[in-house]
mmCIF file of C-alpha atoms in Angstrom:
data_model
loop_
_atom_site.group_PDB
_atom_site.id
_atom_site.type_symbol
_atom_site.label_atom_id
_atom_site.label_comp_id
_atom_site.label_asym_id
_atom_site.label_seq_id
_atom_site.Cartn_x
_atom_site.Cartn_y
_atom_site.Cartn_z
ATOM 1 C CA UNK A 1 64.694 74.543 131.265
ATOM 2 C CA UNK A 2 62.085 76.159 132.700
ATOM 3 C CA UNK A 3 60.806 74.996 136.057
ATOM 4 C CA UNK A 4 57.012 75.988 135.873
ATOM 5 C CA UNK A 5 56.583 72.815 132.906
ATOM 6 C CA UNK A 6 57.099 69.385 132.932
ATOM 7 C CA UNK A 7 60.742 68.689 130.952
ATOM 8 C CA UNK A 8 60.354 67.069 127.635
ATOM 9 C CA UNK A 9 62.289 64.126 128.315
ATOM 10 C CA UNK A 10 62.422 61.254 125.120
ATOM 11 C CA UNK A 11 63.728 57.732 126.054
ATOM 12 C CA UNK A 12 65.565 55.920 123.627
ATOM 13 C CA UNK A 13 64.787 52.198 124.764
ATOM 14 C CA UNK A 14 62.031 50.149 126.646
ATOM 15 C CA UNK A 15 62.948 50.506 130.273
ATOM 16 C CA UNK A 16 61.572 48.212 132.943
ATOM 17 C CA UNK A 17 57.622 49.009 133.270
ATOM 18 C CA UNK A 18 57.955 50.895 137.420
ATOM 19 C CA UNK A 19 60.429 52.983 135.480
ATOM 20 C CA UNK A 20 58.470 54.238 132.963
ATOM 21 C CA UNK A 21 55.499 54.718 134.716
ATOM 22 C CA UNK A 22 57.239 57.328 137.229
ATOM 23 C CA UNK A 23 59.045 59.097 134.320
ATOM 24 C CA UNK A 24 54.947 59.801 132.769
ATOM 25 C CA UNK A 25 54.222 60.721 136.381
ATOM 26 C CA UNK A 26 56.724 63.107 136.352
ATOM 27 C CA UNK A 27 57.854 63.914 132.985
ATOM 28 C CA UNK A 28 56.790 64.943 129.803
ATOM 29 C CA UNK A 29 58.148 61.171 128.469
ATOM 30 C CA UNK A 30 58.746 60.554 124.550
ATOM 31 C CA UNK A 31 58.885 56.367 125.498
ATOM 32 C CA UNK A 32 59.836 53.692 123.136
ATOM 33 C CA UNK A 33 57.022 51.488 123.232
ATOM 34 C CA UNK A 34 58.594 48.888 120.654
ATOM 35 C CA UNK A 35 62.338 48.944 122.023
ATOM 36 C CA UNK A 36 63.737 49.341 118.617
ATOM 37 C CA UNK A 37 66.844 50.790 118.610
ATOM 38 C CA UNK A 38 67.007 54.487 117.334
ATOM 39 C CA UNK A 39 68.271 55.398 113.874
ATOM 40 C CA UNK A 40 70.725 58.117 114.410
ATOM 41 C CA UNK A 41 68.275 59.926 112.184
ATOM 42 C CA UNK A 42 66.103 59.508 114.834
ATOM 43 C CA UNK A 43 68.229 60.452 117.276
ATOM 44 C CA UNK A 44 68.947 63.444 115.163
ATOM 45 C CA UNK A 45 64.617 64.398 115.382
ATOM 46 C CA UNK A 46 64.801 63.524 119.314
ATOM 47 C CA UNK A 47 67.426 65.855 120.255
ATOM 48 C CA UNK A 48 65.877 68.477 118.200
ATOM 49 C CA UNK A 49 62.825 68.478 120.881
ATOM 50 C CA UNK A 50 63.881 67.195 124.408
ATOM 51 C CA UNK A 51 64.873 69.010 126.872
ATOM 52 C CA UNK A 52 66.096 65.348 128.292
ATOM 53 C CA UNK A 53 67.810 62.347 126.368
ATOM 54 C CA UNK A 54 67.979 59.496 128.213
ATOM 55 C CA UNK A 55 70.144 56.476 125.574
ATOM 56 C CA UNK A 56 71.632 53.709 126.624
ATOM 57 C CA UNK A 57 75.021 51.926 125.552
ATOM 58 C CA UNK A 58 74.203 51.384 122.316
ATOM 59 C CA UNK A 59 72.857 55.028 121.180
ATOM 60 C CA UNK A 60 75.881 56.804 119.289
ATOM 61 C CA UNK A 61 75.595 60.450 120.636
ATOM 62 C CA UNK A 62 78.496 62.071 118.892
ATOM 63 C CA UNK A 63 79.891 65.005 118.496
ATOM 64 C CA UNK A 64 77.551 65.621 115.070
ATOM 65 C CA UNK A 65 74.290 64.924 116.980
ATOM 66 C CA UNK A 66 74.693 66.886 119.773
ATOM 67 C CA UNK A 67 76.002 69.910 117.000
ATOM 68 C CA UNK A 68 72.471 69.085 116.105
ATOM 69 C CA UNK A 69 70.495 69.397 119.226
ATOM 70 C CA UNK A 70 68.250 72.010 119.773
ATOM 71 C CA UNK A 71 68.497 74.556 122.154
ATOM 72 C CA UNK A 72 66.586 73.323 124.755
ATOM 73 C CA UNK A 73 68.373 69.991 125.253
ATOM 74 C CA UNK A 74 70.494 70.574 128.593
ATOM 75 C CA UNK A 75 70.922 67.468 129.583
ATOM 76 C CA UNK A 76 71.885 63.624 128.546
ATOM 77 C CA UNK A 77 70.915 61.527 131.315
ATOM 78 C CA UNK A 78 72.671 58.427 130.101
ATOM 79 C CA UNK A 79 71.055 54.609 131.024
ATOM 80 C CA UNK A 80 74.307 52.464 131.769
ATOM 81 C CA UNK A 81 77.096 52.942 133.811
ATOM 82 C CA UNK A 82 79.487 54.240 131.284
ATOM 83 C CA UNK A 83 79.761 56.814 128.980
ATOM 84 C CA UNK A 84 81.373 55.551 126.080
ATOM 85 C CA UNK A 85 78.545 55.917 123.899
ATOM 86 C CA UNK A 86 78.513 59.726 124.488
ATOM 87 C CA UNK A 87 81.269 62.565 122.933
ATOM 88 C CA UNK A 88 81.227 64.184 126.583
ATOM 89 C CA UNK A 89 83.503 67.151 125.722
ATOM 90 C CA UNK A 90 81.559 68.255 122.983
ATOM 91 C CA UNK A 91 78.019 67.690 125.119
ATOM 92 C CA UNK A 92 80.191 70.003 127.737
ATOM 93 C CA UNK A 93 80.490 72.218 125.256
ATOM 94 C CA UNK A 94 77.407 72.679 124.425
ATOM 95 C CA UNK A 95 76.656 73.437 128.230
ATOM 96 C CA UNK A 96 75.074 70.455 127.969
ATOM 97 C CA UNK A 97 75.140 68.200 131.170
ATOM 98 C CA UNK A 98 75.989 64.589 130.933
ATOM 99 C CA UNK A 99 74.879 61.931 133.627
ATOM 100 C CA UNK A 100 75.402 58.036 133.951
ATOM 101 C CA UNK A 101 74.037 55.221 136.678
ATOM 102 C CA UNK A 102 77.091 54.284 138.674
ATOM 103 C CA UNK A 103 77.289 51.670 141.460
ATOM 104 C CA UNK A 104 74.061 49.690 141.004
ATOM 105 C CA UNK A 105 75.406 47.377 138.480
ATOM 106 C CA UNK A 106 78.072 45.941 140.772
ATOM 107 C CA UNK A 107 77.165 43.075 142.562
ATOM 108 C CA UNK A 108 75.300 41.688 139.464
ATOM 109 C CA UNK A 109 78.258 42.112 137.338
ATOM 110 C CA UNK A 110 80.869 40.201 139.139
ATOM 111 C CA UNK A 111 78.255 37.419 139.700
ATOM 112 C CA UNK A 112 78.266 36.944 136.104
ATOM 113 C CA UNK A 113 81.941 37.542 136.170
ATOM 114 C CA UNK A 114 82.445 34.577 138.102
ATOM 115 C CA UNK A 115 79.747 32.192 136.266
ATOM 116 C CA UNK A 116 82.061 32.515 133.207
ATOM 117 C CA UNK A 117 84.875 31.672 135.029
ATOM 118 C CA UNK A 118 83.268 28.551 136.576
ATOM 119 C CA UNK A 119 81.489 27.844 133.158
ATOM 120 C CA UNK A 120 84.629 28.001 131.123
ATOM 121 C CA UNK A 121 86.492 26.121 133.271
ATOM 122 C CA UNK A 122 84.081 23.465 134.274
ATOM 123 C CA UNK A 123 82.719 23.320 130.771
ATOM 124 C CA UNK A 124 79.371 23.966 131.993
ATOM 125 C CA UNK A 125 77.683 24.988 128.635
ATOM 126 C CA UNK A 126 79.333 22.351 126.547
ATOM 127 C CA UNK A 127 78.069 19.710 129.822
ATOM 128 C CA UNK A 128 74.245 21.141 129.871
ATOM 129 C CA UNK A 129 74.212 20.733 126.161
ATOM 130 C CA UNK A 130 74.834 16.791 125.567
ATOM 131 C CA UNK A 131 71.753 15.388 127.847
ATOM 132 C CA UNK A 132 69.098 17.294 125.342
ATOM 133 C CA UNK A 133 70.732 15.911 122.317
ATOM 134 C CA UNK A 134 69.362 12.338 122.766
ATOM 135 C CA UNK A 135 69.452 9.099 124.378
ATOM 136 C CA UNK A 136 72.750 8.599 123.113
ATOM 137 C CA UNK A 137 74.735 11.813 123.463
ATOM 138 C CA UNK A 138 75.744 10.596 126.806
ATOM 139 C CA UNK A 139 77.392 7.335 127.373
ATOM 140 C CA UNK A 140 77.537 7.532 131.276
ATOM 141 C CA UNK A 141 79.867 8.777 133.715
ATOM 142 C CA UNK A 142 83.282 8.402 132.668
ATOM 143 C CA UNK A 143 86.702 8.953 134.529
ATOM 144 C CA UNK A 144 88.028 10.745 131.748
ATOM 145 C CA UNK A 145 84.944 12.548 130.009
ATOM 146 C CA UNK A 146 84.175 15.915 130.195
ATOM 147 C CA UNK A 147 87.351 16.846 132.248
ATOM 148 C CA UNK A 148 87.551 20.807 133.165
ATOM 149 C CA UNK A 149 89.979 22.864 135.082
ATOM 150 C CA UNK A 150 90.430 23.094 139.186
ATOM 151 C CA UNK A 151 90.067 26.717 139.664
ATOM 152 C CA UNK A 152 90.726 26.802 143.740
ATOM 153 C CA UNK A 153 94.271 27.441 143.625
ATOM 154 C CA UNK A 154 94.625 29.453 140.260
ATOM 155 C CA UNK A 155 96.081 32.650 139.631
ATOM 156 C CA UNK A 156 93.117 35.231 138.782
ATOM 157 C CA UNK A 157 94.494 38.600 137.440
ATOM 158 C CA UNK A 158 92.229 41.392 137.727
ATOM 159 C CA UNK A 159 92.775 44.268 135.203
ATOM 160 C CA UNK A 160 90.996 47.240 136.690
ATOM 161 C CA UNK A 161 90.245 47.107 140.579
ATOM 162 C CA UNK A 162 87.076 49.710 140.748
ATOM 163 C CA UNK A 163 84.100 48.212 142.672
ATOM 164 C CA UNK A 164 83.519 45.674 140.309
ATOM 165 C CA UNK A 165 86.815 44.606 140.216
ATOM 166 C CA UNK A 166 86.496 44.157 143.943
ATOM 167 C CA UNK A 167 83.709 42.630 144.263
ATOM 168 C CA UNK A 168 84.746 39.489 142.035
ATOM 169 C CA UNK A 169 88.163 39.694 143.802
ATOM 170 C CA UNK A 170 85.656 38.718 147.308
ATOM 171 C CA UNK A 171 84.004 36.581 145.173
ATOM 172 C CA UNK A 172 87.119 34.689 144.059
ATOM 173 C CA UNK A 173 88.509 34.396 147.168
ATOM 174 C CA UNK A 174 85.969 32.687 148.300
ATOM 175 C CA UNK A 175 86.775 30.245 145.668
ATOM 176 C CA UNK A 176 90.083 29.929 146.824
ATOM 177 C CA UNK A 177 91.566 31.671 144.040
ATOM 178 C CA UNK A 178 94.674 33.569 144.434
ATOM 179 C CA UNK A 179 93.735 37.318 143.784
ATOM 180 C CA UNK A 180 96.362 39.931 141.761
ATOM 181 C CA UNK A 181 95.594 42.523 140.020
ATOM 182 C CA UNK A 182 96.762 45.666 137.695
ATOM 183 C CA UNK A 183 95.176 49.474 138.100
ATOM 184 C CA UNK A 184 96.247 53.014 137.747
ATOM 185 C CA UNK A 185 97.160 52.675 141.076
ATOM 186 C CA UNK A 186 97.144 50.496 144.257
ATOM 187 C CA UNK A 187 93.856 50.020 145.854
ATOM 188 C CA UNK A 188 93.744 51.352 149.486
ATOM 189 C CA UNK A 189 95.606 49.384 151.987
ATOM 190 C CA UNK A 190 93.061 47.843 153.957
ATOM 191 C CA UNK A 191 90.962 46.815 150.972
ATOM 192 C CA UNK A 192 94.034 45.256 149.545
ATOM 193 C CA UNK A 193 94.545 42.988 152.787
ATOM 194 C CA UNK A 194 91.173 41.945 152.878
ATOM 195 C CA UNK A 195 91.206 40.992 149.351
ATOM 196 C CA UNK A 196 94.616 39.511 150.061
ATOM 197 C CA UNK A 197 95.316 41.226 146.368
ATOM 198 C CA UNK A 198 98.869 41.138 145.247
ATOM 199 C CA UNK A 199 99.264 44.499 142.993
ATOM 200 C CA UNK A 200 101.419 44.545 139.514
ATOM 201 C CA UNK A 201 102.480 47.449 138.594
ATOM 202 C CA UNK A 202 103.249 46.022 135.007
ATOM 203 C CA UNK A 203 100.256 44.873 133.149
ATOM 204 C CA UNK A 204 102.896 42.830 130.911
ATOM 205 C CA UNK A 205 104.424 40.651 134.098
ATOM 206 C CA UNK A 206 101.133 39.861 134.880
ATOM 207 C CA UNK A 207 99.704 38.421 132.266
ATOM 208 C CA UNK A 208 102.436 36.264 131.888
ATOM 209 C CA UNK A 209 101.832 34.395 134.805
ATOM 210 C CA UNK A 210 97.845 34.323 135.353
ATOM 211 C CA UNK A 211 95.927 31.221 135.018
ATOM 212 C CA UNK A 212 92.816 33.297 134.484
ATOM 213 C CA UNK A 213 92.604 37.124 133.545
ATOM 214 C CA UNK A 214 89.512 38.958 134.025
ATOM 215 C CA UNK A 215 88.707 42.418 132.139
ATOM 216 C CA UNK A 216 87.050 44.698 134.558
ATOM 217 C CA UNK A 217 88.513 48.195 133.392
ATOM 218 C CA UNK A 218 86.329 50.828 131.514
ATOM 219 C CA UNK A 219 86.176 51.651 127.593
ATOM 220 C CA UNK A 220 88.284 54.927 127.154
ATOM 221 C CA UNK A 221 91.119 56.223 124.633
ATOM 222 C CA UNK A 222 93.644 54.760 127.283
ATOM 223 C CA UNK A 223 92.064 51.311 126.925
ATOM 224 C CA UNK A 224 90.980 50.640 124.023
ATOM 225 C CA UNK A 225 92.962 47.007 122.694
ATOM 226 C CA UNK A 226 94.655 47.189 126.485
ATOM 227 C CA UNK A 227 94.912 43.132 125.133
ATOM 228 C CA UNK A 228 96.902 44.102 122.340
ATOM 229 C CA UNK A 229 97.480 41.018 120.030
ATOM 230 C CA UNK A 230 101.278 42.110 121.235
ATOM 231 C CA UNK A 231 100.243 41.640 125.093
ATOM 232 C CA UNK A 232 97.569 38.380 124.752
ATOM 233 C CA UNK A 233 100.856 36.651 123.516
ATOM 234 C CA UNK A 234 102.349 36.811 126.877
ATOM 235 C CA UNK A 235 99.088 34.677 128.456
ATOM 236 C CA UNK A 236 99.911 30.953 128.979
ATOM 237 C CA UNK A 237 98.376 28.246 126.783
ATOM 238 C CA UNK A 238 95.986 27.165 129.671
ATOM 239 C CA UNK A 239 95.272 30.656 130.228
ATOM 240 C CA UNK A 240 91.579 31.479 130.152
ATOM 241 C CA UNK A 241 90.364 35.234 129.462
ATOM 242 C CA UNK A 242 86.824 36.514 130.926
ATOM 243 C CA UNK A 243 85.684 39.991 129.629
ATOM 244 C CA UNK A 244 81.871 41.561 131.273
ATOM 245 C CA UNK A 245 83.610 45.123 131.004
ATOM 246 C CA UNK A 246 83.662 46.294 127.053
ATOM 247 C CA UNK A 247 84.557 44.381 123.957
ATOM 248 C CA UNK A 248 86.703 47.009 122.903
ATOM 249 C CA UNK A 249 89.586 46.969 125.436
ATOM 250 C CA UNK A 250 90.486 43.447 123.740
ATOM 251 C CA UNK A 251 91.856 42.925 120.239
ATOM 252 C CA UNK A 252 88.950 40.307 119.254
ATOM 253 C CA UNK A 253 90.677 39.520 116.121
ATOM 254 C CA UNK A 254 93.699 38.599 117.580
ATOM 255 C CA UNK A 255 91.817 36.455 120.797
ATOM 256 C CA UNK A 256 89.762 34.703 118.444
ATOM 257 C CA UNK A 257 92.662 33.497 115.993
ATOM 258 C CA UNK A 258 94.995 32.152 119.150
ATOM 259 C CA UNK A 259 91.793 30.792 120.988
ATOM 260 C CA UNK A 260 90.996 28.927 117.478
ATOM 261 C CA UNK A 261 95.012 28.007 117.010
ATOM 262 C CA UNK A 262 95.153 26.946 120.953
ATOM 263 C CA UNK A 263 97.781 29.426 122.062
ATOM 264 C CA UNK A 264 94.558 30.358 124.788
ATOM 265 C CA UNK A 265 92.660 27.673 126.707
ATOM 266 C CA UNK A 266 89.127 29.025 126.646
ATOM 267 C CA UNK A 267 87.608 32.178 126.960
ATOM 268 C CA UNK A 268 83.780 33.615 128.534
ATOM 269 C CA UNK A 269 83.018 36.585 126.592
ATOM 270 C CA UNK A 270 79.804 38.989 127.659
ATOM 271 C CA UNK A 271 81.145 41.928 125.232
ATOM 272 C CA UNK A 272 81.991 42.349 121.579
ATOM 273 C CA UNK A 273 84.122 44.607 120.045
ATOM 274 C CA UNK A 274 81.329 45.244 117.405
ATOM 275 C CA UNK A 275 78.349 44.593 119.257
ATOM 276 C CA UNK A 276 75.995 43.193 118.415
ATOM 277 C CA UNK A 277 78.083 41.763 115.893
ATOM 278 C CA UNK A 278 80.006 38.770 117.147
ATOM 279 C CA UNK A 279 83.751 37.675 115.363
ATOM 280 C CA UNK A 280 82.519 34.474 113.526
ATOM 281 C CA UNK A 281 85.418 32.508 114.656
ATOM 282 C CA UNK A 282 84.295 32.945 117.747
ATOM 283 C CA UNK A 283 80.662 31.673 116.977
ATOM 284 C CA UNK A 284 82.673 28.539 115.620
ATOM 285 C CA UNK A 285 84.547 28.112 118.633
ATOM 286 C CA UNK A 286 81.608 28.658 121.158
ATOM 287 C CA UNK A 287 79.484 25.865 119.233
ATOM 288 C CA UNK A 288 83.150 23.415 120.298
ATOM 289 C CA UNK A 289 82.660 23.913 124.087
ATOM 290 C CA UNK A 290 85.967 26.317 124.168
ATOM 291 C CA UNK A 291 84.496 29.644 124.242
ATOM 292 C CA UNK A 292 81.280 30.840 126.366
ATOM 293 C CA UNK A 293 79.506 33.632 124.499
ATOM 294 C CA UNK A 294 76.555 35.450 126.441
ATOM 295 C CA UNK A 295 74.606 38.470 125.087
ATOM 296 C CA UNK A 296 75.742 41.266 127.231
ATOM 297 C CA UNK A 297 73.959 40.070 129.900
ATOM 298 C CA UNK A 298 76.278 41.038 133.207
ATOM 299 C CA UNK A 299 73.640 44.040 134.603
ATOM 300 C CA UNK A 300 70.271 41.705 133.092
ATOM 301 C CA UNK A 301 68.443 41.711 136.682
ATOM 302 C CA UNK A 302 65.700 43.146 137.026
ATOM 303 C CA UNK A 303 66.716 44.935 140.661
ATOM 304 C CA UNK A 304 69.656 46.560 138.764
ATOM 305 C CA UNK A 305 67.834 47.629 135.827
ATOM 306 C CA UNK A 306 65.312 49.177 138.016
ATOM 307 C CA UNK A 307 68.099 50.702 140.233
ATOM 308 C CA UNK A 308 69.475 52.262 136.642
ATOM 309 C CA UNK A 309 66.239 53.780 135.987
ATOM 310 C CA UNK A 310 65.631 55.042 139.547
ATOM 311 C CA UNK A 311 69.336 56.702 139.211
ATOM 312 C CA UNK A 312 68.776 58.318 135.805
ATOM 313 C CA UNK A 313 65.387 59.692 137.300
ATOM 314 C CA UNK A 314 67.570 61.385 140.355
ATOM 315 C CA UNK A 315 69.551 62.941 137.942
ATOM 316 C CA UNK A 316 66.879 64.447 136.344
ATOM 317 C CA UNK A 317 64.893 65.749 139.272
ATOM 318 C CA UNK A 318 68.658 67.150 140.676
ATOM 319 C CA UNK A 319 68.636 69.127 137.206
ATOM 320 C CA UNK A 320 65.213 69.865 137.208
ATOM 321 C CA UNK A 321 65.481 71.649 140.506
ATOM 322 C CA UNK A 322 68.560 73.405 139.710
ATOM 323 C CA UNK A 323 70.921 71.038 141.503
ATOM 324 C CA UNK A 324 74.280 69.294 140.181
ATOM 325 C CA UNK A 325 72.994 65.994 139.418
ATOM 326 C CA UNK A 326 74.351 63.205 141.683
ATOM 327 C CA UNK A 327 76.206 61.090 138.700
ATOM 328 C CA UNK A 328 77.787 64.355 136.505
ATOM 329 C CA UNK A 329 80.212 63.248 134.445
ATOM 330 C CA UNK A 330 82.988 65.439 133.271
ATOM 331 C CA UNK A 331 85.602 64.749 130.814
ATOM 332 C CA UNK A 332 88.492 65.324 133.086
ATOM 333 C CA UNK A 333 86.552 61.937 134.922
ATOM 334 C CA UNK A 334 87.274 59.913 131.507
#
């Protein structure tokens, strides 16, 4: 890329408006002014051009379109904080460079982490939905109507205790929920005390004996159905499962048939396996009160979009001037 021009960098999505107006300050930016999502034929013309692709989560950039990609395309500056959207060892192979927006999504993830688990529990959708119906939709207060779940007390079982894993386990403390959780490995010592975490080395045992599990880990090979329809047979009947991480590390299928049969309690769901195609049973069951469906909303602030955007531009400007960009990712990382 050559340092005396301004990179050609093409932007696959809309990004928030102070974003885009510093990448034309200091890029050569290809924007998407209507935010429609990219045909991969598209994708196919972009990478042909840009020295810079910036996609997001829901841009497939295989191994076939970067095979495609013209010589001057060095680097993938992707907009979301993983990278399971991208073939990284083939990008690598390419000498291609591949970059993602860690840390900035944290905080506003496990917030919405924990509104599902309050909004399951408590019922909170089905609740703010029977006021607007009419008049008579409500009959008054009732000893016995609209009864949720207690969550001070409960079990919580974290599977995958990175930083956003932590931060709902501070966040659930708070709450007076007792805090386990499965990883690779044990968390450092001090961050486990504070947390007052209890660590399982078996995913199995845990799961077993959680009042609420929350999925937290990343998408990779190793992951992918983690909630086996073997293992989400081991949850408890009142069990209640909360996934902001990726639809894929659950077997939907399988969750949506025992939530529907009642072998789970309830379930708050901010990821779909096929996104943004949502299991139909599960549609069903939202529409009942048992199942809390949002639209992959768990980074939708407009502080941490804005952060994503300022990170992707680092990583640019780190490449530009010759630099290793702040967020490389390698495939050794994955």
């Amino acid at each position: 890329m050559s340092l005396r021009k301004k990179p050609r960098v093409v932007v696959t999505r809309r990004l928030p408006d102070s974003v885009e107006t510093r990448m034309r300050e200091l890029f050569d930016a290809q924007l998407n002014l209507t935010d429609e999502k990219m045909s991969q034929e598209a994708l196919i013309e972009a990478v042909k051009t840009a020295d810079v692709l910036v996609p997001t989560i829901n841009d497939r950039i295989d191994k076939a379109l970067i095979e495609a990609a013209g010589s001057n395309l060095k680097l993938i500056a992707n907009f979301g904080n993983g990278v399971d959207n991208i073939d990284v060892e083939a990008a690598v192979t390419r000498k291609i460079t591949v970059t993602n927006t860690p840390r900035v999504l944290t905080e506003d993830t496990a917030d919405m982490t924990m509104a599902l688990i309050l909004a399951v529990a408590r019922r909170v959708t089905e609740g703010s939905r029977v006021i607007p119906e009419g008049d008579n939709a409500w009959p008054g207060w009732s000893p016995t109507w609209m009864l949720g779940r207690r969550i001070t007390g409960k079990r919580l079982g974290i599977i995958g205790m990175g930083r956003i894993g932590q931060a709902l386990a501070r966040r659930a403390k708070a709450f007076g929920l007792q805090v386990h959780y499965h990883n690779r490995h044990h968390v450092d010592p001090a961050i486990e005390a504070e947390l007052e975490a209890t660590y399982w080395d078996s995913l199995d045992q845990m799961l077993a004996r959680m009042d609420i599990i929350s999925v937290n880990c990343p998408h990779t090979p190793a992951t992918y159905h983690l909630l086996s329809a073997r293992r989400l047979k081991l949850l408890k009947r009142e069990a209640l499962v909360i996934n902001t991480a990726r639809g894929e590390v659950i077997d939907e299928t399988t969750l949506a048939k025992m939530l529907d049969a009642g072998e789970i309690a309830g379930a708050g769901l901010d990821v779909f396996e096929h996104e943004p195609a949502v299991n139909p049973r599960l549609v069903k069951l939202a529409k009942s009160g048992r199942v809390v469906l949002l639209p992959h909303m768990g980074s939708a602030t407009i502080e941490g979009r804005t952060d994503m955007g300022e990170k992707v531009i680092v990583n640019i400007r780190a490449f530009m001037d010759g630099h290793s960009p702040p967020d490389k990712v390698l495939p050794e990382m994955l």
